[in-house]
Amino acid sequence: MSLSGGSAISQFNPNEPISNTINTVATLAFKNNYMKLYNKEFAEINYGREVTNGIFANGKLLYENRSALFNNTDYSMIKTDDLYFSNDPLQPDNYTSVPFENHHVMKASLGTRIRFGQKYISRPDGKLNIQNDDYPVLSFYYEKAFGASNSNYHYDLISGTVDYNKTIGNKGDFGLRFKAGKFFNAENISFVDYKHFNGNQTHVNMMNNSLNAFNLLPYYSHSTNDAYLETHIEHNFKGYIMNKIPLLNKFQWNLIGGFHQLNIPNMKPYQEFTVGFDNIGFGKFRFLRIDYVRSYQNGYQGDGVMFGLKF
């Protein structure tokens, strides 16, 4: 059980797809202030427990008083003629617009996670769960917004996630994640409550979240208050392929291939294909991953190189 509250500056995407460090560097060096923020005064109570072995449930009640924010500076360490983006993710070139009206809202949510075939170790000081990787992990979530200062901000959201991670003998590690959801009565809800997807426009990934993010997707270009389906697939071949190639096997790099897709109504599917190397470094210090990415949406959109850091 947890209680929390206070005043905070938060990203529109609660998953915080861009870190403070990366945004600071991108902003001061290139005027690329991709992070979009709003202010909230909030109070939250959260309760969760394992109902029975393998099934975890939690509930949350949240109050938020939200207000829009504006940029207060256009300072840059490197002087260029480029302009800062505004703090409105819907109109980045409009410096007087706001993405939502100031308001308050209450939200209640229920969630559950199911791990099939979970084993455990019982100890005098607690229970240690051991996940069975022969089966996927299922998660379900329901959220209802109510009590808002504007009744247009009331909505219902149902979503679910399928996670599957499996080591396939000496052929490497396979990972898959499906995420789907549907909003109801949400035609005019606040942009804060849209479903936002974990994009990236900096070519740097320090979060090690390849099964929960896209590589070249703009942060808020596909945000939706309707239905959505995310697909993330990745296979890390470990040494299965690289160890068979003379000279390259000396590097001890791991070959990785991946596929990412996003489906939302009224838009063609967005897709990314990736190939890269993990475990790059020297000795025991192997903290770098490099991927080449190609993106498609109703045809070829672009490509790029992603640098991943793990510490």
mmCIF file of C-alpha atoms in Angstrom:
data_model
loop_
_atom_site.group_PDB
_atom_site.id
_atom_site.type_symbol
_atom_site.label_atom_id
_atom_site.label_comp_id
_atom_site.label_asym_id
_atom_site.label_seq_id
_atom_site.Cartn_x
_atom_site.Cartn_y
_atom_site.Cartn_z
ATOM 1 C CA MET A 1 0.000 0.000 0.000
ATOM 2 C CA SER A 2 1.287 3.462 -0.833
ATOM 3 C CA LEU A 3 0.184 7.067 -0.391
ATOM 4 C CA SER A 4 1.682 9.931 -2.357
ATOM 5 C CA GLY A 5 0.926 13.520 -3.211
ATOM 6 C CA GLY A 6 2.354 16.927 -3.909
ATOM 7 C CA SER A 7 3.123 19.179 -6.845
ATOM 8 C CA ALA A 8 5.135 17.940 -9.815
ATOM 9 C CA ILE A 9 6.217 18.804 -13.331
ATOM 10 C CA SER A 10 5.421 15.719 -15.437
ATOM 11 C CA GLN A 11 5.768 14.593 -19.023
ATOM 12 C CA PHE A 12 2.539 14.058 -20.959
ATOM 13 C CA ASN A 13 3.669 10.470 -21.417
ATOM 14 C CA PRO A 14 3.874 9.006 -17.882
ATOM 15 C CA ASN A 15 6.447 6.477 -19.128
ATOM 16 C CA GLU A 16 8.860 9.418 -19.561
ATOM 17 C CA PRO A 17 10.329 8.356 -22.931
ATOM 18 C CA ILE A 18 13.014 11.059 -22.827
ATOM 19 C CA SER A 19 15.263 11.447 -19.801
ATOM 20 C CA ASN A 20 16.186 14.747 -18.175
ATOM 21 C CA THR A 21 19.836 14.242 -19.134
ATOM 22 C CA ILE A 22 19.182 13.528 -22.811
ATOM 23 C CA ASN A 23 16.690 16.380 -23.107
ATOM 24 C CA THR A 24 19.093 18.812 -21.430
ATOM 25 C CA VAL A 25 21.899 17.965 -23.854
ATOM 26 C CA ALA A 26 19.610 18.043 -26.899
ATOM 27 C CA THR A 27 18.125 21.379 -25.817
ATOM 28 C CA LEU A 28 21.300 23.235 -24.860
ATOM 29 C CA ALA A 29 23.333 21.939 -27.799
ATOM 30 C CA PHE A 30 20.773 21.708 -30.619
ATOM 31 C CA LYS A 31 17.627 23.517 -29.358
ATOM 32 C CA ASN A 32 15.736 20.237 -29.649
ATOM 33 C CA ASN A 33 13.538 20.516 -26.559
ATOM 34 C CA TYR A 34 11.526 17.361 -27.216
ATOM 35 C CA MET A 35 10.312 16.944 -23.627
ATOM 36 C CA LYS A 36 6.746 18.242 -23.174
ATOM 37 C CA LEU A 37 5.603 19.056 -19.652
ATOM 38 C CA TYR A 38 2.613 20.073 -17.590
ATOM 39 C CA ASN A 39 2.106 20.867 -13.916
ATOM 40 C CA LYS A 40 0.003 18.694 -11.620
ATOM 41 C CA GLU A 41 -1.009 18.877 -7.986
ATOM 42 C CA PHE A 42 -1.998 15.371 -7.019
ATOM 43 C CA ALA A 43 -2.942 12.878 -4.336
ATOM 44 C CA GLU A 44 -2.840 9.124 -4.878
ATOM 45 C CA ILE A 45 -3.547 5.935 -2.953
ATOM 46 C CA ASN A 46 -2.411 2.590 -4.340
ATOM 47 C CA TYR A 47 -2.971 -0.913 -2.994
ATOM 48 C CA GLY A 48 -1.763 -4.218 -4.457
ATOM 49 C CA ARG A 49 -1.263 -7.802 -3.388
ATOM 50 C CA GLU A 50 -0.799 -11.320 -4.710
ATOM 51 C CA VAL A 51 -4.282 -12.816 -4.631
ATOM 52 C CA THR A 52 -3.006 -16.339 -5.159
ATOM 53 C CA ASN A 53 0.216 -17.772 -6.526
ATOM 54 C CA GLY A 54 0.844 -16.219 -9.937
ATOM 55 C CA ILE A 55 -2.002 -13.669 -9.835
ATOM 56 C CA PHE A 56 -1.268 -10.135 -8.661
ATOM 57 C CA ALA A 57 -3.971 -7.451 -8.449
ATOM 58 C CA ASN A 58 -3.816 -3.763 -7.644
ATOM 59 C CA GLY A 59 -6.147 -0.772 -7.427
ATOM 60 C CA LYS A 60 -5.501 2.960 -7.488
ATOM 61 C CA LEU A 61 -7.445 6.147 -6.785
ATOM 62 C CA LEU A 62 -5.951 9.389 -8.082
ATOM 63 C CA TYR A 63 -6.818 13.089 -7.975
ATOM 64 C CA GLU A 64 -4.979 15.550 -10.242
ATOM 65 C CA ASN A 65 -5.259 19.306 -10.693
ATOM 66 C CA ARG A 66 -3.531 20.077 -14.005
ATOM 67 C CA SER A 67 -2.281 23.263 -15.580
ATOM 68 C CA ALA A 68 -0.443 23.972 -18.828
ATOM 69 C CA LEU A 69 3.106 25.342 -18.913
ATOM 70 C CA PHE A 70 5.031 27.619 -21.265
ATOM 71 C CA ASN A 71 8.715 27.865 -22.114
ATOM 72 C CA ASN A 72 10.527 30.551 -20.135
ATOM 73 C CA THR A 73 13.813 30.668 -22.044
ATOM 74 C CA ASP A 74 15.338 29.984 -25.442
ATOM 75 C CA TYR A 75 18.925 29.853 -24.175
ATOM 76 C CA SER A 76 21.394 27.648 -26.024
ATOM 77 C CA MET A 77 25.101 27.017 -25.507
ATOM 78 C CA ILE A 78 25.544 26.926 -29.280
ATOM 79 C CA LYS A 79 24.108 29.979 -30.994
ATOM 80 C CA THR A 80 22.024 29.053 -34.033
ATOM 81 C CA ASP A 81 19.070 30.496 -35.895
ATOM 82 C CA ASP A 82 16.953 27.472 -34.995
ATOM 83 C CA LEU A 83 13.892 28.120 -32.854
ATOM 84 C CA TYR A 84 12.834 26.234 -29.758
ATOM 85 C CA PHE A 85 9.708 24.131 -30.054
ATOM 86 C CA SER A 86 6.787 25.323 -27.961
ATOM 87 C CA ASN A 87 5.630 23.239 -24.999
ATOM 88 C CA ASP A 88 2.482 22.238 -26.906
ATOM 89 C CA PRO A 89 3.038 18.793 -28.472
ATOM 90 C CA LEU A 90 0.056 19.345 -30.781
ATOM 91 C CA GLN A 91 1.343 22.672 -32.146
ATOM 92 C CA PRO A 92 5.127 22.825 -31.642
ATOM 93 C CA ASP A 93 5.428 26.023 -33.712
ATOM 94 C CA ASN A 94 2.657 27.923 -31.882
ATOM 95 C CA TYR A 95 4.104 29.627 -28.807
ATOM 96 C CA THR A 96 0.802 30.872 -27.348
ATOM 97 C CA SER A 97 -1.318 27.718 -27.666
ATOM 98 C CA VAL A 98 -1.939 25.162 -24.921
ATOM 99 C CA PRO A 99 -2.696 21.442 -25.400
ATOM 100 C CA PHE A 100 -5.501 21.442 -22.803
ATOM 101 C CA GLU A 101 -7.553 23.703 -20.581
ATOM 102 C CA ASN A 102 -6.580 23.838 -16.908
ATOM 103 C CA HIS A 103 -8.729 21.341 -15.037
ATOM 104 C CA HIS A 104 -8.945 18.737 -12.302
ATOM 105 C CA VAL A 105 -9.981 15.087 -12.602
ATOM 106 C CA MET A 106 -10.251 11.920 -10.542
ATOM 107 C CA LYS A 107 -9.314 8.481 -11.826
ATOM 108 C CA ALA A 108 -9.867 4.975 -10.478
ATOM 109 C CA SER A 109 -8.119 1.947 -11.920
ATOM 110 C CA LEU A 110 -7.917 -1.811 -11.442
ATOM 111 C CA GLY A 111 -5.165 -4.025 -12.813
ATOM 112 C CA THR A 112 -4.076 -7.632 -12.696
ATOM 113 C CA ARG A 113 -1.017 -9.619 -13.800
ATOM 114 C CA ILE A 114 -1.177 -13.377 -14.419
ATOM 115 C CA ARG A 115 1.934 -15.575 -14.492
ATOM 116 C CA PHE A 116 1.084 -19.122 -15.531
ATOM 117 C CA GLY A 117 3.029 -21.981 -13.989
ATOM 118 C CA GLN A 118 4.751 -19.713 -11.473
ATOM 119 C CA LYS A 119 6.817 -21.542 -8.882
ATOM 120 C CA TYR A 120 8.055 -20.077 -5.640
ATOM 121 C CA ILE A 121 10.414 -20.509 -2.749
ATOM 122 C CA SER A 122 8.882 -20.063 0.689
ATOM 123 C CA ARG A 123 11.217 -18.556 3.285
ATOM 124 C CA PRO A 124 10.660 -17.459 6.868
ATOM 125 C CA ASP A 125 11.051 -13.827 5.770
ATOM 126 C CA GLY A 126 8.934 -13.970 2.614
ATOM 127 C CA LYS A 127 8.023 -15.604 -0.691
ATOM 128 C CA LEU A 128 10.338 -15.571 -3.716
ATOM 129 C CA ASN A 129 8.495 -15.968 -7.020
ATOM 130 C CA ILE A 130 10.105 -17.816 -9.948
ATOM 131 C CA GLN A 131 8.568 -17.056 -13.344
ATOM 132 C CA ASN A 132 8.027 -19.966 -15.766
ATOM 133 C CA ASP A 133 9.269 -18.822 -19.187
ATOM 134 C CA ASP A 134 7.292 -21.564 -20.955
ATOM 135 C CA TYR A 135 4.210 -19.347 -20.694
ATOM 136 C CA PRO A 136 3.434 -15.705 -21.479
ATOM 137 C CA VAL A 137 2.613 -13.160 -18.794
ATOM 138 C CA LEU A 138 -0.803 -11.530 -19.183
ATOM 139 C CA SER A 139 -1.764 -8.125 -17.803
ATOM 140 C CA PHE A 140 -5.188 -6.456 -17.849
ATOM 141 C CA TYR A 141 -6.096 -2.909 -16.895
ATOM 142 C CA TYR A 142 -9.272 -0.853 -16.505
ATOM 143 C CA GLU A 143 -9.305 2.890 -15.862
ATOM 144 C CA LYS A 144 -12.210 5.285 -15.334
ATOM 145 C CA ALA A 145 -11.983 9.072 -15.186
ATOM 146 C CA PHE A 146 -14.702 10.953 -13.324
ATOM 147 C CA GLY A 147 -15.343 14.015 -11.169
ATOM 148 C CA ALA A 148 -13.589 16.333 -13.640
ATOM 149 C CA SER A 149 -14.179 20.077 -13.775
ATOM 150 C CA ASN A 150 -15.243 19.453 -17.409
ATOM 151 C CA SER A 151 -17.463 16.410 -17.989
ATOM 152 C CA ASN A 152 -15.932 16.011 -21.465
ATOM 153 C CA TYR A 153 -12.835 14.702 -19.689
ATOM 154 C CA HIS A 154 -14.648 11.600 -18.377
ATOM 155 C CA TYR A 155 -13.791 8.326 -20.110
ATOM 156 C CA ASP A 156 -13.228 4.576 -19.740
ATOM 157 C CA LEU A 157 -10.139 2.675 -20.880
ATOM 158 C CA ILE A 158 -9.635 -1.082 -21.165
ATOM 159 C CA SER A 159 -6.183 -2.417 -22.067
ATOM 160 C CA GLY A 160 -4.069 -5.543 -21.940
ATOM 161 C CA THR A 161 -0.491 -6.695 -22.443
ATOM 162 C CA VAL A 162 1.085 -10.021 -23.428
ATOM 163 C CA ASP A 163 4.759 -10.522 -22.546
ATOM 164 C CA TYR A 164 6.762 -13.564 -23.589
ATOM 165 C CA ASN A 165 10.490 -14.048 -23.094
ATOM 166 C CA LYS A 166 12.184 -17.356 -23.847
ATOM 167 C CA THR A 167 15.759 -18.608 -24.049
ATOM 168 C CA ILE A 168 15.883 -20.954 -27.050
ATOM 169 C CA GLY A 169 18.764 -23.257 -26.198
ATOM 170 C CA ASN A 170 22.023 -21.971 -27.667
ATOM 171 C CA LYS A 171 20.167 -19.921 -30.302
ATOM 172 C CA GLY A 172 19.634 -16.893 -28.098
ATOM 173 C CA ASP A 173 16.843 -15.040 -26.353
ATOM 174 C CA PHE A 174 13.458 -14.338 -27.929
ATOM 175 C CA GLY A 175 11.223 -11.533 -26.663
ATOM 176 C CA LEU A 176 7.714 -10.460 -27.617
ATOM 177 C CA ARG A 177 5.266 -7.861 -26.313
ATOM 178 C CA PHE A 178 1.728 -7.104 -27.526
ATOM 179 C CA LYS A 179 -0.123 -4.112 -26.055
ATOM 180 C CA ALA A 180 -3.696 -3.252 -26.970
ATOM 181 C CA GLY A 181 -6.347 -0.908 -25.626
ATOM 182 C CA LYS A 182 -9.611 0.846 -26.353
ATOM 183 C CA PHE A 183 -11.066 4.137 -25.063
ATOM 184 C CA PHE A 184 -14.792 4.651 -24.590
ATOM 185 C CA ASN A 185 -16.667 7.981 -24.434
ATOM 186 C CA ALA A 186 -13.337 9.749 -24.953
ATOM 187 C CA GLU A 187 -13.937 11.991 -27.968
ATOM 188 C CA ASN A 188 -13.037 15.227 -26.129
ATOM 189 C CA ILE A 189 -10.800 14.134 -23.271
ATOM 190 C CA SER A 190 -7.701 16.005 -22.138
ATOM 191 C CA PHE A 191 -4.569 15.387 -24.185
ATOM 192 C CA VAL A 192 -2.875 14.347 -20.937
ATOM 193 C CA ASP A 193 -5.079 11.237 -20.819
ATOM 194 C CA TYR A 194 -4.467 10.130 -24.411
ATOM 195 C CA LYS A 195 -2.478 6.962 -24.955
ATOM 196 C CA HIS A 196 1.041 8.154 -25.722
ATOM 197 C CA PHE A 197 3.650 5.864 -27.250
ATOM 198 C CA ASN A 198 7.324 5.617 -26.356
ATOM 199 C CA GLY A 199 9.042 7.201 -29.313
ATOM 200 C CA ASN A 200 12.564 8.541 -29.761
ATOM 201 C CA GLN A 201 13.959 11.450 -31.759
ATOM 202 C CA THR A 202 17.421 11.664 -30.192
ATOM 203 C CA HIS A 203 19.101 8.486 -31.541
ATOM 204 C CA VAL A 204 20.179 7.664 -27.971
ATOM 205 C CA ASN A 205 18.506 5.075 -25.741
ATOM 206 C CA MET A 206 19.626 4.813 -22.133
ATOM 207 C CA MET A 207 16.570 2.915 -20.876
ATOM 208 C CA ASN A 208 17.176 -0.583 -22.266
ATOM 209 C CA ASN A 209 13.484 -0.812 -23.224
ATOM 210 C CA SER A 210 13.633 -2.256 -26.741
ATOM 211 C CA LEU A 211 10.420 -4.262 -26.200
ATOM 212 C CA ASN A 212 8.505 -1.227 -24.982
ATOM 213 C CA ALA A 213 9.537 1.570 -27.347
ATOM 214 C CA PHE A 214 10.007 2.675 -30.924
ATOM 215 C CA ASN A 215 13.280 4.016 -32.279
ATOM 216 C CA LEU A 216 12.349 6.743 -34.781
ATOM 217 C CA LEU A 217 8.728 7.524 -33.903
ATOM 218 C CA PRO A 218 8.078 11.181 -32.912
ATOM 219 C CA TYR A 219 6.981 11.332 -29.284
ATOM 220 C CA TYR A 220 3.388 12.526 -29.786
ATOM 221 C CA SER A 221 2.643 12.090 -33.486
ATOM 222 C CA HIS A 222 0.444 9.001 -32.945
ATOM 223 C CA SER A 223 -1.127 9.728 -29.547
ATOM 224 C CA THR A 224 -4.713 8.487 -29.564
ATOM 225 C CA ASN A 225 -7.980 8.554 -27.626
ATOM 226 C CA ASP A 226 -9.379 5.614 -29.595
ATOM 227 C CA ALA A 227 -8.058 2.063 -30.062
ATOM 228 C CA TYR A 228 -4.439 0.965 -30.455
ATOM 229 C CA LEU A 229 -2.268 -2.105 -30.927
ATOM 230 C CA GLU A 230 1.480 -2.231 -30.322
ATOM 231 C CA THR A 231 3.729 -5.087 -31.438
ATOM 232 C CA HIS A 232 7.348 -5.463 -30.366
ATOM 233 C CA ILE A 233 9.432 -8.520 -31.339
ATOM 234 C CA GLU A 234 13.154 -9.024 -30.834
ATOM 235 C CA HIS A 235 15.623 -11.880 -30.980
ATOM 236 C CA ASN A 236 19.107 -11.691 -29.491
ATOM 237 C CA PHE A 237 21.184 -14.430 -31.123
ATOM 238 C CA LYS A 238 23.849 -14.136 -28.424
ATOM 239 C CA GLY A 239 26.893 -15.908 -29.878
ATOM 240 C CA TYR A 240 24.977 -18.333 -32.116
ATOM 241 C CA ILE A 241 25.845 -16.493 -35.348
ATOM 242 C CA MET A 242 28.749 -14.206 -34.465
ATOM 243 C CA ASN A 243 30.823 -17.005 -32.918
ATOM 244 C CA LYS A 244 30.811 -18.785 -36.288
ATOM 245 C CA ILE A 245 32.379 -15.877 -38.212
ATOM 246 C CA PRO A 246 36.191 -15.761 -38.154
ATOM 247 C CA LEU A 247 37.740 -12.569 -36.773
ATOM 248 C CA LEU A 248 34.328 -11.125 -35.827
ATOM 249 C CA ASN A 249 34.018 -13.793 -33.155
ATOM 250 C CA LYS A 250 36.900 -12.118 -31.334
ATOM 251 C CA PHE A 251 34.721 -9.093 -30.592
ATOM 252 C CA GLN A 252 32.128 -11.153 -28.648
ATOM 253 C CA TRP A 253 29.315 -9.037 -30.054
ATOM 254 C CA ASN A 254 25.722 -10.304 -30.115
ATOM 255 C CA LEU A 255 23.606 -9.976 -33.259
ATOM 256 C CA ILE A 256 20.049 -8.679 -32.656
ATOM 257 C CA GLY A 257 17.077 -8.387 -35.005
ATOM 258 C CA GLY A 258 13.759 -6.711 -34.237
ATOM 259 C CA PHE A 259 10.379 -5.609 -35.531
ATOM 260 C CA HIS A 260 8.021 -2.945 -34.146
ATOM 261 C CA GLN A 261 4.544 -1.978 -35.320
ATOM 262 C CA LEU A 262 1.866 0.477 -34.186
ATOM 263 C CA ASN A 263 -1.754 0.363 -35.337
ATOM 264 C CA ILE A 264 -4.265 3.123 -34.600
ATOM 265 C CA PRO A 265 -7.520 3.999 -36.441
ATOM 266 C CA ASN A 266 -7.471 6.244 -39.505
ATOM 267 C CA MET A 267 -3.729 5.861 -40.066
ATOM 268 C CA LYS A 268 -1.633 3.342 -41.925
ATOM 269 C CA PRO A 269 0.398 1.014 -39.665
ATOM 270 C CA TYR A 270 3.726 2.411 -38.531
ATOM 271 C CA GLN A 271 6.548 -0.165 -38.744
ATOM 272 C CA GLU A 272 10.225 -0.386 -37.835
ATOM 273 C CA PHE A 273 12.753 -3.060 -38.778
ATOM 274 C CA THR A 274 15.994 -3.172 -36.802
ATOM 275 C CA VAL A 275 19.289 -5.021 -36.929
ATOM 276 C CA GLY A 276 22.226 -4.362 -34.658
ATOM 277 C CA PHE A 277 24.877 -5.490 -32.226
ATOM 278 C CA ASP A 278 24.811 -5.699 -28.455
ATOM 279 C CA ASN A 279 27.571 -6.424 -25.946
ATOM 280 C CA ILE A 280 29.927 -3.919 -27.577
ATOM 281 C CA GLY A 281 32.833 -2.818 -25.438
ATOM 282 C CA PHE A 282 36.035 -4.206 -24.035
ATOM 283 C CA GLY A 283 36.787 -6.762 -21.342
ATOM 284 C CA LYS A 284 34.005 -6.815 -18.775
ATOM 285 C CA PHE A 285 32.847 -3.309 -19.742
ATOM 286 C CA ARG A 286 30.290 -4.003 -22.471
ATOM 287 C CA PHE A 287 27.759 -1.199 -22.211
ATOM 288 C CA LEU A 288 27.092 -0.226 -25.841
ATOM 289 C CA ARG A 289 24.448 -1.354 -28.306
ATOM 290 C CA ILE A 290 24.122 -0.061 -31.889
ATOM 291 C CA ASP A 291 21.077 -0.626 -34.126
ATOM 292 C CA TYR A 292 20.297 0.324 -37.699
ATOM 293 C CA VAL A 293 16.587 1.162 -38.060
ATOM 294 C CA ARG A 294 14.319 1.593 -41.087
ATOM 295 C CA SER A 295 10.797 2.948 -40.617
ATOM 296 C CA TYR A 296 7.757 2.580 -42.872
ATOM 297 C CA GLN A 297 4.251 4.055 -42.927
ATOM 298 C CA ASN A 298 2.447 3.818 -46.225
ATOM 299 C CA GLY A 299 5.921 3.492 -47.723
ATOM 300 C CA TYR A 300 9.470 4.196 -46.645
ATOM 301 C CA GLN A 301 9.724 6.977 -44.034
ATOM 302 C CA GLY A 302 13.380 7.097 -43.062
ATOM 303 C CA ASP A 303 16.268 5.368 -41.372
ATOM 304 C CA GLY A 304 18.758 6.013 -38.622
ATOM 305 C CA VAL A 305 21.248 4.619 -36.164
ATOM 306 C CA MET A 306 20.373 4.130 -32.487
ATOM 307 C CA PHE A 307 22.993 4.111 -29.724
ATOM 308 C CA GLY A 308 21.996 2.231 -26.610
ATOM 309 C CA LEU A 309 23.841 2.577 -23.299
ATOM 310 C CA LYS A 310 23.556 0.118 -20.415
ATOM 311 C CA PHE A 311 25.303 0.552 -17.089
#
